[in-house]
mmCIF file of C-alpha atoms in Angstrom:
data_model
loop_
_atom_site.group_PDB
_atom_site.id
_atom_site.type_symbol
_atom_site.label_atom_id
_atom_site.label_comp_id
_atom_site.label_asym_id
_atom_site.label_seq_id
_atom_site.Cartn_x
_atom_site.Cartn_y
_atom_site.Cartn_z
ATOM 1 C CA MET A 1 107.843 94.968 93.373
ATOM 2 C CA THR A 2 104.554 96.558 94.343
ATOM 3 C CA ASN A 3 102.250 95.220 97.050
ATOM 4 C CA LYS A 4 99.857 94.096 94.316
ATOM 5 C CA GLU A 5 102.607 92.147 92.554
ATOM 6 C CA ILE A 6 103.734 90.559 95.814
ATOM 7 C CA LEU A 7 100.202 89.449 96.655
ATOM 8 C CA GLN A 8 99.753 88.000 93.169
ATOM 9 C CA ILE A 9 102.978 86.005 93.487
ATOM 10 C CA ALA A 10 101.802 84.651 96.851
ATOM 11 C CA MET A 11 98.412 83.607 95.464
ATOM 12 C CA GLU A 12 100.055 81.956 92.470
ATOM 13 C CA GLN A 13 102.262 79.975 94.825
ATOM 14 C CA SER A 14 99.324 78.986 97.021
ATOM 15 C CA ALA A 15 97.596 77.766 93.881
ATOM 16 C CA LEU A 16 100.595 75.540 93.148
ATOM 17 C CA ASP A 17 100.529 74.340 96.745
ATOM 18 C CA ILE A 18 96.927 73.152 96.810
ATOM 19 C CA ASN A 19 96.124 72.389 93.170
ATOM 20 C CA CYS A 20 93.849 75.332 92.304
ATOM 21 C CA ASN A 21 93.936 78.570 90.288
ATOM 22 C CA ALA A 22 95.217 81.846 91.744
ATOM 23 C CA ASP A 23 91.951 83.591 90.811
ATOM 24 C CA ASP A 24 90.064 81.144 93.053
ATOM 25 C CA PHE A 25 91.248 83.106 96.103
ATOM 26 C CA LEU A 26 89.462 86.227 94.845
ATOM 27 C CA CYS A 27 86.055 84.630 94.343
ATOM 28 C CA SER A 28 83.071 85.656 96.432
ATOM 29 C CA HIS A 29 82.095 81.982 96.744
ATOM 30 C CA HIS A 30 83.988 79.016 98.154
ATOM 31 C CA VAL A 31 85.995 76.763 95.853
ATOM 32 C CA ILE A 32 86.705 73.067 96.371
ATOM 33 C CA VAL A 33 89.372 71.259 94.386
ATOM 34 C CA LYS A 34 90.840 67.772 94.460
ATOM 35 C CA SER A 35 93.702 67.418 96.890
ATOM 36 C CA GLY A 36 97.190 67.213 95.471
ATOM 37 C CA VAL A 37 100.636 68.574 96.276
ATOM 38 C CA GLY A 38 102.102 69.936 93.067
ATOM 39 C CA GLU A 39 105.716 69.547 91.957
ATOM 40 C CA ARG A 40 106.305 73.275 92.558
ATOM 41 C CA ALA A 41 104.565 73.384 95.938
ATOM 42 C CA ARG A 42 106.400 74.713 98.973
ATOM 43 C CA LYS A 43 108.868 72.113 100.147
ATOM 44 C CA TYR A 44 107.294 71.663 103.574
ATOM 45 C CA TYR A 45 103.998 70.401 102.148
ATOM 46 C CA LYS A 46 104.069 66.642 102.682
ATOM 47 C CA GLU A 47 101.528 63.949 101.955
ATOM 48 C CA PRO A 48 99.336 62.550 103.339
ATOM 49 C CA ILE A 49 97.091 65.616 103.507
ATOM 50 C CA THR A 50 93.417 65.009 104.201
ATOM 51 C CA CYS A 51 92.410 68.566 103.379
ATOM 52 C CA ASN A 52 93.948 72.006 103.296
ATOM 53 C CA MET A 53 91.842 75.151 103.567
ATOM 54 C CA VAL A 54 93.283 78.506 102.516
ATOM 55 C CA SER A 55 91.803 81.998 102.722
ATOM 56 C CA TYR A 56 93.153 85.325 101.500
ATOM 57 C CA GLY A 57 90.237 87.102 103.169
ATOM 58 C CA ASN A 58 87.564 86.657 100.502
ATOM 59 C CA ASN A 59 86.499 83.026 100.688
ATOM 60 C CA ILE A 60 87.834 79.552 101.410
ATOM 61 C CA VAL A 61 89.611 77.464 98.816
ATOM 62 C CA ALA A 62 89.643 73.879 100.042
ATOM 63 C CA SER A 63 91.869 71.196 98.592
ATOM 64 C CA VAL A 64 90.294 67.917 99.685
ATOM 65 C CA ARG A 65 90.638 64.210 99.108
ATOM 66 C CA ASP A 66 87.524 62.908 97.373
ATOM 67 C CA GLU A 67 86.325 60.760 100.278
ATOM 68 C CA TYR A 68 86.114 63.791 102.616
ATOM 69 C CA ARG A 69 84.725 66.314 100.162
ATOM 70 C CA ASN A 70 81.152 66.133 101.494
ATOM 71 C CA ILE A 71 82.288 66.831 105.058
ATOM 72 C CA VAL A 72 84.409 69.825 104.096
ATOM 73 C CA GLU A 73 81.812 71.168 101.683
ATOM 74 C CA GLU A 74 79.164 71.104 104.411
ATOM 75 C CA TYR A 75 81.572 72.687 106.894
ATOM 76 C CA ILE A 76 82.569 75.699 104.824
ATOM 77 C CA GLY A 77 78.941 76.203 103.794
ATOM 78 C CA LYS A 78 77.696 76.057 107.384
ATOM 79 C CA PHE A 79 79.822 78.753 109.058
ATOM 80 C CA GLU A 80 81.166 82.213 108.269
ATOM 81 C CA PHE A 81 84.411 81.581 106.386
ATOM 82 C CA TYR A 82 86.703 83.295 108.878
ATOM 83 C CA HIS A 83 85.182 81.297 111.761
ATOM 84 C CA CYS A 84 86.098 78.066 109.985
ATOM 85 C CA PHE A 85 89.698 78.620 111.041
ATOM 86 C CA GLU A 86 89.030 78.729 114.773
ATOM 87 C CA THR A 87 87.098 77.192 117.611
ATOM 88 C CA PRO A 88 84.316 76.548 118.391
ATOM 89 C CA ASN A 89 83.346 75.901 114.754
ATOM 90 C CA MET A 90 86.541 73.960 114.083
ATOM 91 C CA HIS A 91 85.315 71.272 116.504
ATOM 92 C CA TRP A 92 82.473 70.502 114.100
ATOM 93 C CA LEU A 93 84.975 69.582 111.392
ATOM 94 C CA ASN A 94 87.360 67.770 113.703
ATOM 95 C CA GLU A 95 84.648 65.567 115.217
ATOM 96 C CA ARG A 96 83.496 64.403 111.796
ATOM 97 C CA LEU A 97 86.995 63.806 110.505
ATOM 98 C CA MET A 98 87.856 61.802 113.638
ATOM 99 C CA GLN A 99 85.076 59.381 112.775
ATOM 100 C CA LYS A 100 87.115 58.556 109.670
ATOM 101 C CA GLY A 101 90.513 58.503 111.366
ATOM 102 C CA HIS A 102 91.669 62.082 110.671
ATOM 103 C CA LYS A 103 92.185 65.275 112.689
ATOM 104 C CA VAL A 104 92.860 68.967 112.230
ATOM 105 C CA CYS A 105 96.640 69.287 112.390
ATOM 106 C CA PHE A 106 98.127 72.655 111.407
ATOM 107 C CA MET A 107 96.809 76.206 111.693
ATOM 108 C CA ALA A 108 98.901 79.212 110.669
ATOM 109 C CA GLU A 109 98.769 82.849 109.656
ATOM 110 C CA TYR A 110 101.083 84.129 106.926
ATOM 111 C CA TYR A 111 102.465 87.626 106.406
ATOM 112 C CA LEU A 112 103.767 89.519 103.386
ATOM 113 C CA PRO A 113 105.828 92.729 103.347
ATOM 114 C CA ASP A 114 104.090 96.062 102.921
ATOM 115 C CA ILE A 115 106.438 97.883 100.555
ATOM 116 C CA GLU A 116 105.227 101.239 101.841
ATOM 117 C CA LYS A 117 106.262 100.341 105.395
ATOM 118 C CA LEU A 118 109.212 97.998 104.945
ATOM 119 C CA HIS A 119 112.703 99.344 105.511
ATOM 120 C CA ALA A 120 115.772 98.065 107.320
ATOM 121 C CA LEU A 121 115.327 99.053 110.951
ATOM 122 C CA PRO A 122 118.322 100.219 113.010
ATOM 123 C CA CYS A 123 120.072 97.938 115.476
ATOM 124 C CA ASP A 124 122.363 98.621 118.438
ATOM 125 C CA TYR A 125 124.493 95.647 117.416
ATOM 126 C CA GLU A 126 126.665 94.868 114.417
ATOM 127 C CA LEU A 127 124.796 93.133 111.610
ATOM 128 C CA LYS A 128 126.432 90.773 109.122
ATOM 129 C CA ILE A 129 125.007 89.092 106.041
ATOM 130 C CA LEU A 130 125.575 85.329 106.196
ATOM 131 C CA GLY A 131 125.360 82.525 103.652
ATOM 132 C CA PRO A 132 125.103 78.729 103.736
ATOM 133 C CA SER A 133 128.813 78.288 104.437
ATOM 134 C CA ASP A 134 128.327 80.312 107.637
ATOM 135 C CA PHE A 135 125.423 78.148 108.800
ATOM 136 C CA VAL A 136 127.370 74.911 109.299
ATOM 137 C CA ASN A 137 127.855 75.335 113.046
ATOM 138 C CA LEU A 138 124.572 77.149 113.685
ATOM 139 C CA TYR A 139 122.159 74.218 113.573
ATOM 140 C CA LYS A 140 121.542 74.436 117.313
ATOM 141 C CA PRO A 141 118.387 74.759 119.455
ATOM 142 C CA GLU A 142 118.872 78.490 119.996
ATOM 143 C CA TRP A 143 118.651 79.106 116.240
ATOM 144 C CA SER A 144 115.946 76.543 115.422
ATOM 145 C CA ASN A 145 113.459 79.125 114.127
ATOM 146 C CA ALA A 146 116.007 80.662 111.780
ATOM 147 C CA LEU A 147 117.411 77.391 110.426
ATOM 148 C CA CYS A 148 115.908 73.950 109.805
ATOM 149 C CA ALA A 149 118.240 71.004 110.310
ATOM 150 C CA ASP A 150 115.909 68.722 108.348
ATOM 151 C CA ARG A 151 116.083 70.939 105.245
ATOM 152 C CA LYS A 152 119.576 72.412 105.367
ATOM 153 C CA GLU A 153 119.777 72.584 101.580
ATOM 154 C CA LEU A 154 116.980 75.189 101.556
ATOM 155 C CA ASP A 155 118.650 77.637 103.974
ATOM 156 C CA VAL A 156 120.053 80.248 101.601
ATOM 157 C CA LEU A 157 120.550 83.620 103.303
ATOM 158 C CA GLY A 158 120.809 85.066 106.795
ATOM 159 C CA ILE A 159 121.719 88.094 108.878
ATOM 160 C CA GLY A 160 123.384 87.836 112.269
ATOM 161 C CA ALA A 161 123.511 90.382 115.091
ATOM 162 C CA TYR A 162 126.775 90.400 117.060
ATOM 163 C CA ASP A 163 127.723 91.778 120.472
ATOM 164 C CA CYS A 164 131.519 91.985 120.689
ATOM 165 C CA GLY A 165 131.819 89.148 118.175
ATOM 166 C CA ARG A 166 129.196 86.929 119.834
ATOM 167 C CA LEU A 167 126.101 85.977 117.812
ATOM 168 C CA ILE A 168 123.121 87.168 119.844
ATOM 169 C CA GLY A 169 120.416 87.268 117.192
ATOM 170 C CA PHE A 170 119.939 85.520 113.889
ATOM 171 C CA ALA A 171 117.393 85.665 111.051
ATOM 172 C CA ALA A 172 117.575 83.347 108.055
ATOM 173 C CA CYS A 173 115.374 82.318 105.182
ATOM 174 C CA SER A 174 114.632 79.074 103.417
ATOM 175 C CA ALA A 175 113.983 78.818 99.689
ATOM 176 C CA ASP A 176 110.723 76.974 100.182
ATOM 177 C CA CYS A 177 109.696 77.528 96.561
ATOM 178 C CA ASP A 178 110.929 79.204 93.389
ATOM 179 C CA THR A 179 109.577 82.692 94.085
ATOM 180 C CA MET A 180 109.226 83.006 97.874
ATOM 181 C CA TRP A 181 111.677 82.701 100.780
ATOM 182 C CA GLN A 182 110.405 82.202 104.322
ATOM 183 C CA ILE A 183 111.967 84.135 107.202
ATOM 184 C CA GLY A 184 112.594 82.735 110.675
ATOM 185 C CA VAL A 185 114.262 84.619 113.516
ATOM 186 C CA ASP A 186 115.773 83.901 116.939
ATOM 187 C CA VAL A 187 117.217 86.204 119.602
ATOM 188 C CA LEU A 188 118.993 85.054 122.767
ATOM 189 C CA PRO A 189 116.809 85.670 125.867
ATOM 190 C CA ASP A 190 119.061 88.334 127.408
ATOM 191 C CA TYR A 191 118.853 90.451 124.240
ATOM 192 C CA ARG A 192 115.116 90.409 123.655
ATOM 193 C CA ARG A 193 112.901 93.526 123.732
ATOM 194 C CA ARG A 194 115.723 95.623 122.307
ATOM 195 C CA GLY A 195 114.532 95.736 118.685
ATOM 196 C CA VAL A 196 116.984 93.059 117.546
ATOM 197 C CA ALA A 197 114.380 90.712 116.023
ATOM 198 C CA ALA A 198 112.717 93.503 114.040
ATOM 199 C CA ALA A 199 116.069 94.842 112.806
ATOM 200 C CA LEU A 200 117.068 91.370 111.637
ATOM 201 C CA THR A 201 113.686 90.532 110.084
ATOM 202 C CA SER A 202 113.303 93.823 108.230
ATOM 203 C CA SER A 203 116.911 93.833 107.004
ATOM 204 C CA LEU A 204 116.637 90.275 105.749
ATOM 205 C CA ALA A 205 113.343 91.051 103.990
ATOM 206 C CA VAL A 206 115.024 93.935 102.157
ATOM 207 C CA GLU A 207 117.887 91.645 101.101
ATOM 208 C CA ILE A 208 115.455 89.019 99.838
ATOM 209 C CA LEU A 209 113.599 91.569 97.720
ATOM 210 C CA ARG A 210 116.899 92.765 96.279
ATOM 211 C CA ARG A 211 117.433 89.217 95.052
ATOM 212 C CA GLY A 212 114.096 89.231 93.246
ATOM 213 C CA LYS A 213 112.278 86.948 95.698
ATOM 214 C CA VAL A 214 109.247 87.567 97.922
ATOM 215 C CA PRO A 215 109.906 87.291 101.663
ATOM 216 C CA PHE A 216 107.147 85.803 103.788
ATOM 217 C CA TYR A 217 106.681 85.159 107.471
ATOM 218 C CA CYS A 218 104.564 82.599 109.317
ATOM 219 C CA SER A 219 103.262 82.634 112.867
ATOM 220 C CA ALA A 220 100.682 81.013 115.073
ATOM 221 C CA TRP A 221 97.998 83.633 115.711
ATOM 222 C CA SER A 222 98.545 83.170 119.476
ATOM 223 C CA ASN A 223 102.302 83.823 119.308
ATOM 224 C CA ILE A 224 101.956 87.490 120.192
ATOM 225 C CA ARG A 225 105.708 88.073 120.327
ATOM 226 C CA SER A 226 106.114 86.757 116.799
ATOM 227 C CA VAL A 227 103.095 88.651 115.458
ATOM 228 C CA ARG A 228 104.356 91.913 116.945
ATOM 229 C CA ASN A 229 107.720 91.335 115.321
ATOM 230 C CA ALA A 230 106.093 90.785 111.945
ATOM 231 C CA VAL A 231 104.084 94.008 112.180
ATOM 232 C CA LYS A 232 107.007 96.058 113.505
ATOM 233 C CA SER A 233 109.199 94.719 110.695
ATOM 234 C CA GLY A 234 106.833 95.959 107.986
ATOM 235 C CA PHE A 235 104.758 92.819 107.364
ATOM 236 C CA ILE A 236 100.965 92.560 107.245
ATOM 237 C CA PRO A 237 98.615 89.525 107.431
ATOM 238 C CA ALA A 238 98.004 88.057 103.985
ATOM 239 C CA TRP A 239 96.481 84.589 104.246
ATOM 240 C CA VAL A 240 95.594 81.768 106.651
ATOM 241 C CA GLU A 241 95.697 77.999 106.334
ATOM 242 C CA MET A 242 94.306 75.010 108.189
ATOM 243 C CA THR A 243 95.386 71.470 107.388
ATOM 244 C CA ALA A 244 93.996 68.091 108.418
ATOM 245 C CA LYS A 245 96.011 64.891 108.405
ATOM 246 C CA PRO A 246 95.549 61.233 109.417
ATOM 247 C CA GLU A 247 94.994 60.796 113.145
ATOM 248 C CA ASN A 248 98.147 58.735 113.723
ATOM 249 C CA ILE A 249 100.336 61.559 112.380
ATOM 250 C CA VAL A 250 98.705 64.136 114.647
ATOM 251 C CA ASP A 251 98.927 61.827 117.661
ATOM 252 C CA GLU A 252 102.622 61.222 117.020
ATOM 253 C CA MET A 253 103.276 64.959 117.036
ATOM 254 C CA ASN A 254 101.618 65.212 120.448
ATOM 255 C CA ARG A 255 103.722 62.511 122.071
#
C-alpha cells in the first residue's frame, strides 16, 4: 500500500464510524451529520454518543445528535478548528453540554504508518510472532495495553520479546474493523528505554501490512512516551477525535 491508499482507507473507516462520507474530511468547510454508529464502525464505538468530532487536519466533521446540533455548530464555527480539540476553547463546549446533562469524554490522537519510514527495527531480545492461542494466559495488568480482556475475540496477532525465555515486552493488535488493526504495546519497567517498544511496534506493523490490513496506533497527546514510540516506529499523526457522552457515564469513569 502507498501512504495515499492508507490514508484513504482510514478516512473511509472514519466515515463508517461517524455516519459521514470520506470526502467530508477533505472539505475546506466544516461538516455536520446526524449521529449514528454504523454496523461497520470500529468495535469500541459504543452508544450513547452525544457528539463525536473528527479532524484529518482540514476541517471538523461532527457527528451530532439532533438536540445538540446548534451547540456544536456554534462551537466549531466560533473557534479555529484545531483549537476545538483542546482547552481553553473546549470549556466553552463542555459548559454548554453540562447544562443538558452531557460532558466531553474522550480525546485522542491517531497515527498511521509512513511507508517510506516504516521498517522492522532491530531488538536485543528474541522476537516471536504470537497468535490468539498464545494469548490465553497473557490477559494480565502488565499487558493491558497490548490485549483487551473485554474484547478477547478481537485480539488477532502479536509479537513478544523474550529475555532467556521470559516475556519482557509484548505488542498485539485488535481487529477493530474490517480493514484496520489497532496496535497496543507494553514493556516491563526494567526493560524500558532499550528500543524494545519500537522494535515490537514496527515489526507488528510490518506483519499487519503483510496481511493486507492497515495498522494504526492511538495515544493521548500528553503521553509523551507513547507518542515518541509511535514516531520512532515509523508512524505519523493522521487524525484526532473528541467525543462527548452523557454526564453519568463520564462521572462513572472518574470514580
